[in-house]
mmCIF file of C-alpha atoms in Angstrom:
data_model
loop_
_atom_site.group_PDB
_atom_site.id
_atom_site.type_symbol
_atom_site.label_atom_id
_atom_site.label_comp_id
_atom_site.label_asym_id
_atom_site.label_seq_id
_atom_site.Cartn_x
_atom_site.Cartn_y
_atom_site.Cartn_z
ATOM 1 C CA SER A 146 12.917 -21.445 24.592
ATOM 2 C CA ASN A 147 15.118 -18.898 25.990
ATOM 3 C CA PRO A 148 14.011 -15.625 24.231
ATOM 4 C CA ALA A 149 17.426 -14.288 24.474
ATOM 5 C CA ALA A 150 18.525 -16.895 22.142
ATOM 6 C CA VAL A 151 17.094 -15.918 19.242
ATOM 7 C CA GLY A 152 17.490 -18.156 15.774
ATOM 8 C CA ALA A 153 19.011 -20.423 18.283
ATOM 9 C CA ASN A 154 18.080 -24.519 17.916
ATOM 10 C CA VAL A 155 18.739 -25.454 21.333
ATOM 11 C CA ASP A 156 18.210 -23.292 24.265
ATOM 12 C CA ASP A 157 19.764 -23.415 27.639
ATOM 13 C CA ARG A 158 17.407 -25.803 29.274
ATOM 14 C CA GLY A 159 17.928 -28.564 26.455
ATOM 15 C CA GLY A 160 14.956 -27.770 24.727
ATOM 16 C CA LEU A 161 14.271 -27.096 21.044
ATOM 17 C CA GLY A 162 14.138 -23.144 20.397
ATOM 18 C CA GLN A 163 12.775 -21.485 17.627
ATOM 19 C CA ARG A 164 12.024 -23.102 14.390
ATOM 20 C CA GLU A 165 14.014 -22.128 11.057
ATOM 21 C CA VAL A 166 11.606 -20.161 8.690
ATOM 22 C CA VAL A 167 12.081 -19.579 5.089
ATOM 23 C CA ILE A 168 10.464 -17.029 3.306
ATOM 24 C CA GLU A 169 10.892 -16.721 -0.515
ATOM 25 C CA ASN A 170 8.717 -14.428 -2.761
ATOM 26 C CA ASP A 171 8.529 -16.133 -6.241
ATOM 27 C CA ILE A 172 5.217 -14.403 -6.772
ATOM 28 C CA ALA A 173 6.964 -10.566 -7.034
ATOM 29 C CA TRP A 174 9.099 -11.433 -9.681
ATOM 30 C CA ARG A 175 6.761 -13.258 -11.861
ATOM 31 C CA ILE A 176 4.212 -10.342 -11.255
ATOM 32 C CA GLY A 177 7.255 -7.718 -12.563
ATOM 33 C CA ALA A 178 8.015 -10.074 -15.273
ATOM 34 C CA MET A 179 4.541 -10.386 -16.730
ATOM 35 C CA ILE A 180 4.360 -5.995 -16.037
ATOM 36 C CA ASP A 181 7.661 -5.897 -18.280
ATOM 37 C CA PHE A 182 6.550 -8.137 -20.904
ATOM 38 C CA LEU A 183 3.142 -6.084 -20.783
ATOM 39 C CA VAL A 184 4.544 -2.262 -20.829
ATOM 40 C CA GLY A 185 8.255 -2.564 -20.396
ATOM 41 C CA LYS A 186 8.297 0.069 -23.201
ATOM 42 C CA PRO A 187 6.092 2.767 -24.490
ATOM 43 C CA ILE A 188 2.940 2.124 -26.399
ATOM 44 C CA ARG A 189 1.960 3.828 -29.584
ATOM 45 C CA ILE A 190 -1.692 5.309 -30.228
ATOM 46 C CA VAL A 191 -3.050 5.779 -33.744
ATOM 47 C CA SER A 192 -5.912 7.663 -34.402
ATOM 48 C CA ALA A 193 -8.474 5.627 -37.350
ATOM 49 C CA ALA A 194 -9.580 9.225 -38.125
ATOM 50 C CA PRO A 195 -10.234 9.420 -42.081
ATOM 51 C CA ASP A 196 -8.512 12.913 -42.214
ATOM 52 C CA ALA A 197 -4.908 12.853 -41.951
ATOM 53 C CA ARG A 198 -4.373 16.276 -40.001
ATOM 54 C CA LEU A 199 -7.411 15.524 -37.706
ATOM 55 C CA ALA A 200 -5.496 12.209 -36.809
ATOM 56 C CA HIS A 201 -1.883 13.588 -36.407
ATOM 57 C CA THR A 202 -3.623 16.191 -33.835
ATOM 58 C CA ILE A 203 -5.773 13.606 -31.928
ATOM 59 C CA GLU A 204 -2.233 11.265 -31.615
ATOM 60 C CA ARG A 205 -0.691 14.403 -30.185
ATOM 61 C CA VAL A 206 -3.566 15.300 -27.680
ATOM 62 C CA LEU A 207 -3.232 11.953 -26.589
ATOM 63 C CA GLU A 208 0.195 11.472 -26.067
ATOM 64 C CA SER A 209 0.068 14.299 -24.318
ATOM 65 C CA VAL A 210 -2.332 12.987 -21.564
ATOM 66 C CA ILE A 211 -0.569 9.644 -21.232
ATOM 67 C CA GLU A 212 2.706 11.654 -20.649
ATOM 68 C CA GLY A 213 1.088 14.278 -18.271
ATOM 69 C CA SER A 214 -0.325 11.422 -16.531
ATOM 70 C CA GLY A 215 2.693 9.690 -15.807
ATOM 71 C CA GLY A 216 3.494 8.035 -18.620
ATOM 72 C CA LEU A 217 4.720 4.721 -18.722
ATOM 73 C CA ALA A 218 5.283 5.033 -15.208
ATOM 74 C CA MET A 219 1.256 5.370 -14.977
ATOM 75 C CA LEU A 220 0.945 2.495 -17.515
ATOM 76 C CA GLN A 221 2.904 0.255 -15.083
ATOM 77 C CA GLU A 222 1.015 1.225 -11.962
ATOM 78 C CA ALA A 223 -2.240 -0.007 -13.484
ATOM 79 C CA ALA A 224 -0.730 -2.969 -14.902
ATOM 80 C CA LEU A 225 0.152 -3.708 -11.203
ATOM 81 C CA LEU A 226 -3.393 -2.692 -9.705
ATOM 82 C CA GLY A 227 -4.640 -5.409 -12.496
ATOM 83 C CA HIS A 228 -2.286 -8.142 -11.698
ATOM 84 C CA VAL A 229 -2.936 -8.226 -8.071
ATOM 85 C CA TYR A 230 -6.599 -7.344 -7.895
ATOM 86 C CA GLY A 231 -7.811 -8.624 -10.748
ATOM 87 C CA SER A 232 -9.279 -5.491 -12.513
ATOM 88 C CA VAL A 233 -8.280 -1.466 -12.516
ATOM 89 C CA ASP A 234 -10.286 1.519 -13.316
ATOM 90 C CA LEU A 235 -8.845 4.588 -15.055
ATOM 91 C CA LEU A 236 -10.219 7.706 -13.872
ATOM 92 C CA VAL A 237 -10.568 10.205 -16.376
ATOM 93 C CA HIS A 238 -10.404 14.180 -14.671
ATOM 94 C CA THR A 239 -9.534 17.423 -15.092
ATOM 95 C CA THR A 240 -7.185 19.768 -13.387
ATOM 96 C CA ALA A 241 -8.737 23.035 -14.389
ATOM 97 C CA ASP A 242 -10.339 24.887 -11.618
ATOM 98 C CA GLY A 243 -10.638 22.321 -9.276
ATOM 99 C CA GLU A 244 -12.768 19.510 -11.097
ATOM 100 C CA ASP A 245 -14.609 22.048 -13.433
ATOM 101 C CA ALA A 246 -14.590 20.815 -16.780
ATOM 102 C CA GLY A 247 -16.161 23.753 -18.096
ATOM 103 C CA ALA A 248 -13.013 25.644 -17.824
ATOM 104 C CA LEU A 249 -11.533 23.688 -20.520
ATOM 105 C CA ALA A 250 -13.705 25.915 -22.957
ATOM 106 C CA ALA A 251 -11.666 28.786 -21.734
ATOM 107 C CA LEU A 252 -8.448 27.444 -23.068
ATOM 108 C CA ALA A 253 -7.595 28.171 -26.963
ATOM 109 C CA ASP A 254 -5.566 25.155 -28.102
ATOM 110 C CA PRO A 255 -6.622 21.489 -27.761
ATOM 111 C CA LEU A 256 -2.762 20.529 -26.840
ATOM 112 C CA GLU A 257 -3.055 23.355 -24.145
ATOM 113 C CA ALA A 258 -6.017 21.615 -22.770
ATOM 114 C CA ALA A 259 -4.977 18.223 -22.813
ATOM 115 C CA GLU A 260 -2.079 19.553 -20.172
ATOM 116 C CA THR A 261 -5.095 19.560 -17.839
ATOM 117 C CA LEU A 262 -6.757 16.159 -18.334
ATOM 118 C CA ARG A 263 -5.511 13.180 -16.375
ATOM 119 C CA LEU A 264 -6.060 9.557 -16.684
ATOM 120 C CA THR A 265 -5.409 8.630 -12.967
ATOM 121 C CA PRO A 266 -5.606 4.633 -11.998
ATOM 122 C CA VAL A 267 -7.865 3.860 -8.720
ATOM 123 C CA ASP A 268 -6.804 1.417 -6.362
ATOM 124 C CA PRO A 269 -9.652 -1.315 -6.302
ATOM 125 C CA VAL A 270 -9.151 -0.964 -2.643
ATOM 126 C CA ARG A 271 -10.836 2.348 -3.014
ATOM 127 C CA ALA A 272 -13.095 1.712 -5.576
ATOM 128 C CA ALA A 273 -16.917 1.365 -5.278
ATOM 129 C CA PRO A 274 -18.466 0.482 -8.869
ATOM 130 C CA LEU A 275 -21.959 0.836 -8.896
ATOM 131 C CA VAL A 276 -22.654 -1.991 -11.880
ATOM 132 C CA SER A 277 -26.247 -1.767 -13.929
ATOM 133 C CA PRO A 278 -28.199 -4.517 -12.875
ATOM 134 C CA ALA A 279 -29.469 -4.855 -16.893
ATOM 135 C CA ASP A 280 -25.701 -5.044 -18.178
ATOM 136 C CA TRP A 281 -22.743 -5.634 -16.136
ATOM 137 C CA ARG A 282 -20.674 -3.946 -18.751
ATOM 138 C CA ARG A 283 -22.174 -0.745 -17.841
ATOM 139 C CA LEU A 284 -21.778 1.713 -14.754
ATOM 140 C CA ASP A 285 -24.642 3.420 -13.363
ATOM 141 C CA ALA A 286 -22.102 5.376 -10.947
ATOM 142 C CA PHE A 287 -18.421 4.834 -9.964
ATOM 143 C CA CYS A 288 -17.598 6.103 -6.060
ATOM 144 C CA VAL A 289 -14.267 6.534 -4.841
ATOM 145 C CA VAL A 290 -13.539 6.504 -1.285
ATOM 146 C CA ALA A 291 -11.036 7.845 0.718
ATOM 147 C CA ASP A 292 -10.557 8.536 4.608
ATOM 148 C CA ARG A 293 -9.839 11.994 6.122
ATOM 149 C CA PRO A 294 -6.924 12.008 8.508
ATOM 150 C CA THR A 295 -8.913 13.621 11.842
ATOM 151 C CA PRO A 296 -7.177 14.623 15.421
ATOM 152 C CA HIS A 297 -7.117 11.568 17.959
ATOM 153 C CA GLY A 298 -10.499 11.239 19.420
ATOM 154 C CA ALA A 299 -12.273 13.155 16.369
ATOM 155 C CA PRO A 300 -15.192 11.546 14.519
ATOM 156 C CA ARG A 301 -13.844 9.482 11.538
ATOM 157 C CA GLN A 302 -14.492 11.176 8.401
ATOM 158 C CA THR A 303 -14.338 10.110 4.684
ATOM 159 C CA ILE A 304 -14.510 11.791 1.675
ATOM 160 C CA VAL A 305 -16.611 9.751 -0.920
ATOM 161 C CA GLU A 306 -16.402 11.224 -4.508
ATOM 162 C CA VAL A 307 -19.461 9.901 -6.730
ATOM 163 C CA TYR A 308 -19.378 9.947 -10.730
ATOM 164 C CA THR A 309 -22.301 9.370 -12.815
ATOM 165 C CA PRO A 310 -23.189 10.385 -16.278
ATOM 166 C CA ALA A 311 -25.005 13.524 -15.114
ATOM 167 C CA LEU A 312 -22.774 14.527 -12.064
ATOM 168 C CA ARG A 313 -19.747 14.787 -10.027
ATOM 169 C CA GLN A 314 -20.406 14.870 -6.389
ATOM 170 C CA VAL A 315 -18.246 14.693 -3.143
ATOM 171 C CA LEU A 316 -19.584 13.798 -0.064
ATOM 172 C CA LEU A 317 -18.364 14.090 3.315
ATOM 173 C CA LEU A 318 -19.218 11.036 5.712
ATOM 174 C CA THR A 319 -18.943 11.441 9.268
ATOM 175 C CA ARG A 320 -18.797 8.351 12.017
ATOM 176 C CA ASP A 321 -19.084 8.674 15.737
ATOM 177 C CA GLY A 322 -17.841 5.414 17.665
ATOM 178 C CA ASP A 323 -15.443 2.664 16.223
ATOM 179 C CA GLY A 324 -16.158 0.001 13.332
ATOM 180 C CA ASP A 325 -20.103 -0.045 12.302
ATOM 181 C CA ALA A 326 -20.938 1.199 16.112
ATOM 182 C CA GLY A 327 -22.242 4.913 16.228
ATOM 183 C CA ALA A 328 -24.153 7.619 14.436
ATOM 184 C CA ALA A 329 -23.373 8.135 10.800
ATOM 185 C CA SER A 330 -23.945 11.266 8.669
ATOM 186 C CA ALA A 331 -23.183 12.726 5.423
ATOM 187 C CA ARG A 332 -23.199 16.203 4.265
ATOM 188 C CA LEU A 333 -22.812 17.059 0.148
ATOM 189 C CA VAL A 334 -19.603 18.792 -0.378
ATOM 190 C CA SER A 335 -19.744 20.055 -4.044
ATOM 191 C CA GLN A 336 -21.897 18.818 -6.953
ATOM 192 C CA SER A 337 -21.046 19.881 -10.405
ATOM 193 C CA PRO A 338 -22.283 18.738 -13.672
ATOM 194 C CA ASN A 339 -20.650 15.842 -15.651
ATOM 195 C CA ARG A 340 -18.797 17.834 -18.501
ATOM 196 C CA VAL A 341 -15.445 15.423 -18.748
ATOM 197 C CA SER A 342 -18.243 12.571 -20.677
ATOM 198 C CA PRO A 343 -21.910 13.470 -20.690
ATOM 199 C CA GLY A 344 -24.194 10.602 -20.674
ATOM 200 C CA GLN A 345 -21.524 8.020 -19.380
ATOM 201 C CA VAL A 346 -19.246 7.963 -16.510
ATOM 202 C CA PRO A 347 -16.060 9.020 -16.768
ATOM 203 C CA VAL A 348 -14.197 5.810 -15.979
ATOM 204 C CA ALA A 349 -12.305 3.075 -18.309
ATOM 205 C CA HIS A 350 -12.364 -0.387 -16.790
ATOM 206 C CA ILE A 351 -9.453 -2.882 -17.256
ATOM 207 C CA GLN A 352 -9.999 -6.490 -16.805
ATOM 208 C CA ASN A 353 -6.550 -8.153 -16.220
ATOM 209 C CA VAL A 354 -7.677 -11.371 -17.736
ATOM 210 C CA ALA A 355 -11.271 -11.382 -18.785
ATOM 211 C CA GLN A 356 -13.734 -13.178 -16.563
ATOM 212 C CA PRO A 357 -17.311 -13.699 -18.125
ATOM 213 C CA PHE A 358 -20.658 -11.970 -17.357
ATOM 214 C CA VAL A 359 -18.377 -10.755 -13.858
ATOM 215 C CA TYR A 360 -17.477 -6.939 -13.716
ATOM 216 C CA HIS A 361 -13.855 -7.624 -12.081
ATOM 217 C CA GLY A 362 -11.628 -9.858 -13.934
ATOM 218 C CA LEU A 363 -9.010 -12.443 -12.840
ATOM 219 C CA GLY A 364 -5.690 -11.660 -10.748
ATOM 220 C CA GLU A 365 -2.356 -13.298 -11.261
ATOM 221 C CA VAL A 366 -1.386 -13.563 -7.280
ATOM 222 C CA GLU A 367 -4.538 -15.556 -5.942
ATOM 223 C CA PRO A 368 -3.479 -18.929 -7.816
ATOM 224 C CA LEU A 369 0.141 -18.699 -6.793
ATOM 225 C CA ILE A 370 -0.520 -18.521 -2.987
ATOM 226 C CA PRO A 371 -1.200 -21.854 -1.950
ATOM 227 C CA MET A 372 2.226 -22.913 -4.122
ATOM 228 C CA GLN A 373 3.998 -20.419 -2.604
ATOM 229 C CA ASP A 374 3.114 -21.417 0.997
ATOM 230 C CA GLU A 375 4.023 -24.939 0.092
ATOM 231 C CA LEU A 376 7.272 -23.891 -0.951
ATOM 232 C CA ASN A 377 8.087 -21.682 1.825
ATOM 233 C CA THR A 378 6.781 -24.619 4.277
ATOM 234 C CA ARG A 379 9.444 -27.328 2.621
ATOM 235 C CA LEU A 380 12.307 -24.803 2.467
ATOM 236 C CA SER A 381 11.730 -24.408 5.997
ATOM 237 C CA ASP A 382 11.758 -27.667 6.611
ATOM 238 C CA ARG A 383 14.843 -27.977 4.390
ATOM 239 C CA ALA A 384 16.356 -25.313 6.689
ATOM 240 C CA ASN A 385 15.574 -26.549 10.015
ATOM 241 C CA ARG A 386 17.114 -30.268 8.821
ATOM 242 C CA VAL A 387 20.284 -28.840 7.712
ATOM 243 C CA THR A 388 20.317 -26.692 10.831
ATOM 244 C CA MET A 389 20.251 -29.201 13.421
ATOM 245 C CA GLN A 390 22.154 -32.216 11.101
ATOM 246 C CA SER A 391 24.967 -29.859 9.520
ATOM 247 C CA PHE A 392 27.682 -30.691 12.291
ATOM 248 C CA LYS A 393 28.641 -34.128 13.138
ATOM 249 C CA MET A 394 29.068 -35.010 16.687
ATOM 250 C CA TYR A 395 30.960 -37.641 18.249
ATOM 251 C CA LEU A 396 30.246 -39.929 21.105
ATOM 252 C CA ALA A 397 33.361 -41.742 22.569
ATOM 253 C CA LYS A 398 33.851 -44.412 25.382
ATOM 254 C CA GLY A 399 36.685 -45.054 27.303
ATOM 255 C CA VAL A 400 38.907 -42.343 26.258
ATOM 256 C CA ASP A 401 40.051 -39.953 28.683
ATOM 257 C CA GLY A 402 40.123 -36.301 28.005
ATOM 258 C CA PHE A 403 38.445 -36.608 25.270
ATOM 259 C CA GLU A 404 35.831 -33.853 26.023
ATOM 260 C CA ARG A 405 38.842 -31.425 26.266
ATOM 261 C CA THR A 406 40.506 -32.279 23.107
ATOM 262 C CA PRO A 407 39.341 -30.748 19.557
ATOM 263 C CA VAL A 408 38.394 -32.760 16.679
ATOM 264 C CA GLY A 409 40.227 -32.238 13.649
ATOM 265 C CA PRO A 410 42.523 -32.717 10.903
ATOM 266 C CA GLY A 411 45.942 -34.305 12.021
ATOM 267 C CA VAL A 412 44.634 -34.967 15.651
ATOM 268 C CA LEU A 413 45.643 -38.440 17.225
ATOM 269 C CA LEU A 414 43.986 -39.919 20.094
ATOM 270 C CA SER A 415 45.207 -42.603 22.569
ATOM 271 C CA THR A 416 44.104 -45.046 24.656
ATOM 272 C CA ASP A 417 44.909 -47.863 26.477
ATOM 273 C CA ASN A 418 41.589 -48.950 27.148
ATOM 274 C CA PRO A 419 41.051 -51.801 24.323
ATOM 275 C CA GLU A 420 37.252 -51.130 24.818
ATOM 276 C CA ALA A 421 37.466 -47.550 23.416
ATOM 277 C CA SER A 422 35.705 -46.321 20.403
ATOM 278 C CA ILE A 423 34.354 -43.107 18.933
ATOM 279 C CA THR A 424 31.240 -43.001 16.858
ATOM 280 C CA SER A 425 30.473 -40.099 14.768
ATOM 281 C CA PHE A 426 26.705 -39.423 14.108
ATOM 282 C CA GLY A 427 24.817 -36.269 12.376
ATOM 283 C CA GLY A 428 25.791 -34.608 9.019
ATOM 284 C CA ASP A 429 23.536 -33.082 6.500
ATOM 285 C CA ALA A 430 22.690 -36.421 4.105
ATOM 286 C CA ALA A 431 21.100 -36.279 0.733
ATOM 287 C CA SER A 432 17.340 -36.061 0.380
ATOM 288 C CA PRO A 433 16.728 -36.386 -3.161
ATOM 289 C CA SER A 434 13.091 -36.937 -2.414
ATOM 290 C CA GLU A 435 12.923 -33.290 -0.636
ATOM 291 C CA ASP A 436 15.077 -31.558 -3.564
ATOM 292 C CA ARG A 437 12.344 -33.010 -6.109
ATOM 293 C CA HIS A 438 9.252 -32.152 -4.075
ATOM 294 C CA ILE A 439 10.932 -28.672 -4.231
ATOM 295 C CA ASP A 440 11.605 -28.382 -8.054
ATOM 296 C CA GLU A 441 8.430 -30.014 -8.679
ATOM 297 C CA VAL A 442 6.510 -26.803 -6.885
ATOM 298 C CA ARG A 443 8.887 -24.412 -8.353
ATOM 299 C CA GLU A 444 7.670 -26.063 -11.929
ATOM 300 C CA ALA A 445 4.179 -25.704 -10.468
ATOM 301 C CA LEU A 446 4.462 -21.803 -10.085
ATOM 302 C CA ASP A 447 6.336 -21.853 -13.683
ATOM 303 C CA LYS A 448 3.067 -23.548 -15.016
ATOM 304 C CA ILE A 449 0.386 -21.633 -13.304
ATOM 305 C CA SER A 450 1.991 -18.412 -13.973
ATOM 306 C CA GLY A 451 3.484 -18.586 -17.056
ATOM 307 C CA VAL A 452 6.610 -17.135 -16.336
ATOM 308 C CA PRO A 453 9.956 -19.406 -16.407
ATOM 309 C CA PRO A 454 12.791 -18.066 -14.541
ATOM 310 C CA LEU A 455 14.332 -17.829 -18.403
ATOM 311 C CA ALA A 456 12.091 -14.547 -18.449
ATOM 312 C CA THR A 457 14.334 -12.638 -15.821
ATOM 313 C CA GLY A 458 17.476 -14.098 -17.514
ATOM 314 C CA VAL A 459 17.933 -17.464 -15.374
ATOM 315 C CA VAL A 460 19.260 -19.705 -17.840
ATOM 316 C CA ARG A 461 19.428 -23.448 -16.282
ATOM 317 C CA ALA A 462 19.691 -25.480 -19.314
ATOM 318 C CA ARG A 463 19.976 -25.296 -23.426
ATOM 319 C CA VAL A 464 17.576 -23.287 -25.289
ATOM 320 C CA GLY A 465 18.306 -25.754 -28.215
ATOM 321 C CA ASN A 466 20.235 -25.010 -31.712
ATOM 322 C CA LEU A 467 17.834 -22.571 -32.924
ATOM 323 C CA SER A 468 19.055 -18.869 -33.404
ATOM 324 C CA SER A 469 18.353 -16.868 -30.096
ATOM 325 C CA GLU A 470 15.519 -14.871 -30.777
ATOM 326 C CA ASN A 471 13.527 -17.978 -32.172
ATOM 327 C CA ALA A 472 14.780 -20.296 -28.958
ATOM 328 C CA LEU A 473 13.419 -17.464 -26.243
ATOM 329 C CA ARG A 474 10.010 -17.272 -28.080
ATOM 330 C CA LEU A 475 9.687 -21.034 -27.915
ATOM 331 C CA THR A 476 10.799 -21.364 -24.317
ATOM 332 C CA LEU A 477 8.608 -18.389 -23.329
ATOM 333 C CA GLN A 478 5.420 -19.292 -25.659
ATOM 334 C CA GLY A 479 3.310 -19.208 -22.562
ATOM 335 C CA LEU A 480 4.481 -16.024 -21.350
ATOM 336 C CA ILE A 481 4.149 -14.252 -24.689
ATOM 337 C CA ALA A 482 0.523 -15.852 -25.300
ATOM 338 C CA ARG A 483 -0.678 -14.616 -21.550
ATOM 339 C CA THR A 484 0.867 -11.086 -22.949
ATOM 340 C CA ALA A 485 -1.016 -11.331 -26.290
ATOM 341 C CA ARG A 486 -4.400 -12.058 -24.075
ATOM 342 C CA LYS A 487 -3.993 -9.483 -21.645
ATOM 343 C CA ARG A 488 -2.971 -6.651 -24.216
ATOM 344 C CA ILE A 489 -6.552 -7.363 -25.643
ATOM 345 C CA THR A 490 -8.121 -6.325 -22.027
ATOM 346 C CA TYR A 491 -5.765 -3.663 -21.126
ATOM 347 C CA GLY A 492 -6.058 -2.524 -25.021
ATOM 348 C CA ARG A 493 -9.647 -1.873 -24.609
ATOM 349 C CA GLY A 494 -9.571 0.169 -21.455
ATOM 350 C CA ILE A 495 -6.897 2.687 -23.082
ATOM 351 C CA THR A 496 -8.936 3.165 -25.981
ATOM 352 C CA HIS A 497 -11.879 3.604 -24.066
ATOM 353 C CA ALA A 498 -10.090 6.478 -21.549
ATOM 354 C CA CYS A 499 -8.970 7.992 -25.189
ATOM 355 C CA SER A 500 -12.418 8.108 -26.189
ATOM 356 C CA LEU A 501 -13.459 9.778 -23.087
ATOM 357 C CA VAL A 502 -10.352 12.511 -23.319
ATOM 358 C CA LEU A 503 -11.934 12.790 -27.083
ATOM 359 C CA SER A 504 -15.255 13.445 -25.420
ATOM 360 C CA ALA A 505 -14.503 15.871 -23.262
ATOM 361 C CA LEU A 506 -12.202 18.045 -25.633
ATOM 362 C CA HIS A 507 -15.215 17.821 -27.655
ATOM 363 C CA HIS A 508 -17.819 19.155 -25.492
ATOM 364 C CA ALA A 509 -15.771 21.937 -24.715
ATOM 365 C CA GLY A 510 -15.578 23.023 -28.176
ATOM 366 C CA LEU A 511 -11.556 22.202 -28.717
ATOM 367 C CA LEU A 512 -11.525 19.205 -31.022
ATOM 368 C CA ARG A 513 -14.400 18.416 -32.431
ATOM 369 C CA THR A 514 -14.820 14.904 -33.612
ATOM 370 C CA THR A 515 -17.258 12.437 -34.650
ATOM 371 C CA GLN A 516 -17.733 9.137 -32.895
ATOM 372 C CA ARG A 517 -15.527 7.244 -35.593
ATOM 373 C CA ASP A 518 -12.957 9.715 -35.430
ATOM 374 C CA ARG A 519 -12.409 8.913 -31.450
ATOM 375 C CA GLN A 520 -11.395 5.333 -32.419
ATOM 376 C CA VAL A 521 -7.781 4.538 -31.977
ATOM 377 C CA ARG A 522 -5.650 1.668 -32.454
ATOM 378 C CA ILE A 523 -3.104 0.520 -29.866
ATOM 379 C CA GLU A 524 0.692 -0.726 -31.105
ATOM 380 C CA TRP A 525 2.541 -2.652 -28.498
ATOM 381 C CA PRO A 526 5.924 -2.792 -28.663
ATOM 382 C CA ASP A 527 7.176 -6.228 -29.275
ATOM 383 C CA ALA A 528 8.287 -8.198 -25.531
ATOM 384 C CA ILE A 529 11.281 -9.689 -27.082
ATOM 385 C CA ALA A 530 13.741 -7.852 -28.858
ATOM 386 C CA THR A 531 14.140 -8.461 -32.723
ATOM 387 C CA ASP A 532 17.481 -8.800 -34.097
ATOM 388 C CA GLN A 533 17.971 -5.610 -36.191
ATOM 389 C CA THR A 534 18.849 -6.923 -40.031
ATOM 390 C CA GLU A 535 15.559 -8.719 -39.520
ATOM 391 C CA LEU A 536 13.641 -5.546 -38.657
ATOM 392 C CA LEU A 537 15.611 -3.452 -41.425
ATOM 393 C CA ARG A 538 14.703 -6.345 -44.007
ATOM 394 C CA ALA A 539 10.917 -6.465 -42.852
ATOM 395 C CA ALA A 540 10.762 -2.300 -43.027
ATOM 396 C CA GLN A 541 11.909 -2.804 -46.844
ATOM 397 C CA SER A 542 9.628 -5.024 -47.611
ATOM 398 C CA LYS A 543 6.568 -2.862 -46.272
ATOM 399 C CA ARG A 544 8.211 0.115 -48.115
ATOM 400 C CA ASP A 545 8.388 -2.106 -51.244
ATOM 401 C CA LEU A 546 4.438 -3.016 -50.519
ATOM 402 C CA GLY A 547 3.556 0.754 -50.660
ATOM 403 C CA VAL A 548 3.555 1.204 -46.301
ATOM 404 C CA THR A 549 4.540 4.868 -45.778
ATOM 405 C CA SER A 550 7.729 5.803 -45.020
ATOM 406 C CA SER A 551 6.503 7.799 -41.639
ATOM 407 C CA ARG A 552 4.700 4.626 -40.515
ATOM 408 C CA ILE A 553 8.120 2.431 -41.338
ATOM 409 C CA LEU A 554 10.119 4.934 -39.318
ATOM 410 C CA ASN A 555 7.467 5.085 -36.750
ATOM 411 C CA GLU A 556 7.840 1.474 -35.796
ATOM 412 C CA LEU A 557 11.406 1.241 -35.981
ATOM 413 C CA GLY A 558 11.267 4.322 -33.340
ATOM 414 C CA TYR A 559 13.152 6.890 -35.754
ATOM 415 C CA ALA A 560 10.292 9.179 -35.979
ATOM 416 C CA THR A 561 10.135 12.307 -34.265
ATOM 417 C CA GLN A 562 7.058 13.410 -32.109
ATOM 418 C CA ASP A 563 6.654 16.297 -34.509
ATOM 419 C CA ALA A 564 6.937 14.709 -37.582
ATOM 420 C CA GLY A 565 4.547 15.834 -40.380
ATOM 421 C CA VAL A 566 2.002 13.909 -41.752
ATOM 422 C CA GLU A 567 2.042 12.019 -45.390
#
């Protein structure tokens, strides 16, 4: 084909040109909808400590750590990595004096120390978990790998951070040559005791969808790729057919000057040749089987992902004669159930990360807690907006049952961060 005729279907030599290509990304908006349902609103962490004042302090500390780590944006970033790769790890570390958690002990207040603690989602591409051979749920070590920029022609350098139950080590790997060729050397850059979580690796693992007896979970992207490829193939075929057949063409016989006469409404052609004729062909004809196949592929994407277009506000049909909230819940039942299942795995990972934070403060002597005190509960917001009248009616019923006012106000979103403890 003619390189200059980009996008043309027929080149100057009369041959077929570049094929029409349609690329849709139905996976992206479905992943976005899943994340919005999972962590579209801030979560609330409730301490299980028996002492009310200690529980209030723990909640404020953990809220400070999460906000300092990025807040809702950090949770959404972790959810995105989990949905794409199947799992994500939250690294608990400190920014005080580099990575020396012993500097936490020099601080006077646990809230001040919480400002130096961070929860960082680790890109699974850079993570190298060393799983215990005896228990797939336990880590022997966790490595974070990152390439170090070097001048052109210089040996490649890679920084490896190794976290173990006892130590944190930083290694510098230098490799000469490309790929696996050439000599490699490793040098220990720094080493410090693990004061964040002595006795355990400071990493909280999150599986997107639980997979039995396997460290990594199940992602949402991989099952959708074959259907997305099929959809794009069919859409490209249809675009090519429409482009080739969208214009009508005419075959004229015995009509003098037809090639110089534009064809259009109101144009009258005449000839004295009784054998003359004009035949039209081409034009885009309906293809019900093609449309049906494309619709079935889209429905398959909905079934596999559990995310119908209605989740993003695209209403294609009636949702029934129920109230709006109940109709949405019935229509989005698959997505709601999938979200509830994910909140178990993500909630377990977040609570483990909170336990590691409290362990760091405990060993620094800033906030003494027991293993029971470090247990927390995650309160997730409702993914579908609830009618305010129903919320207030439910709140009144809870108050009649003896639920505290602070708890009810927190659920309604009216409680302040500095509210007292009843």
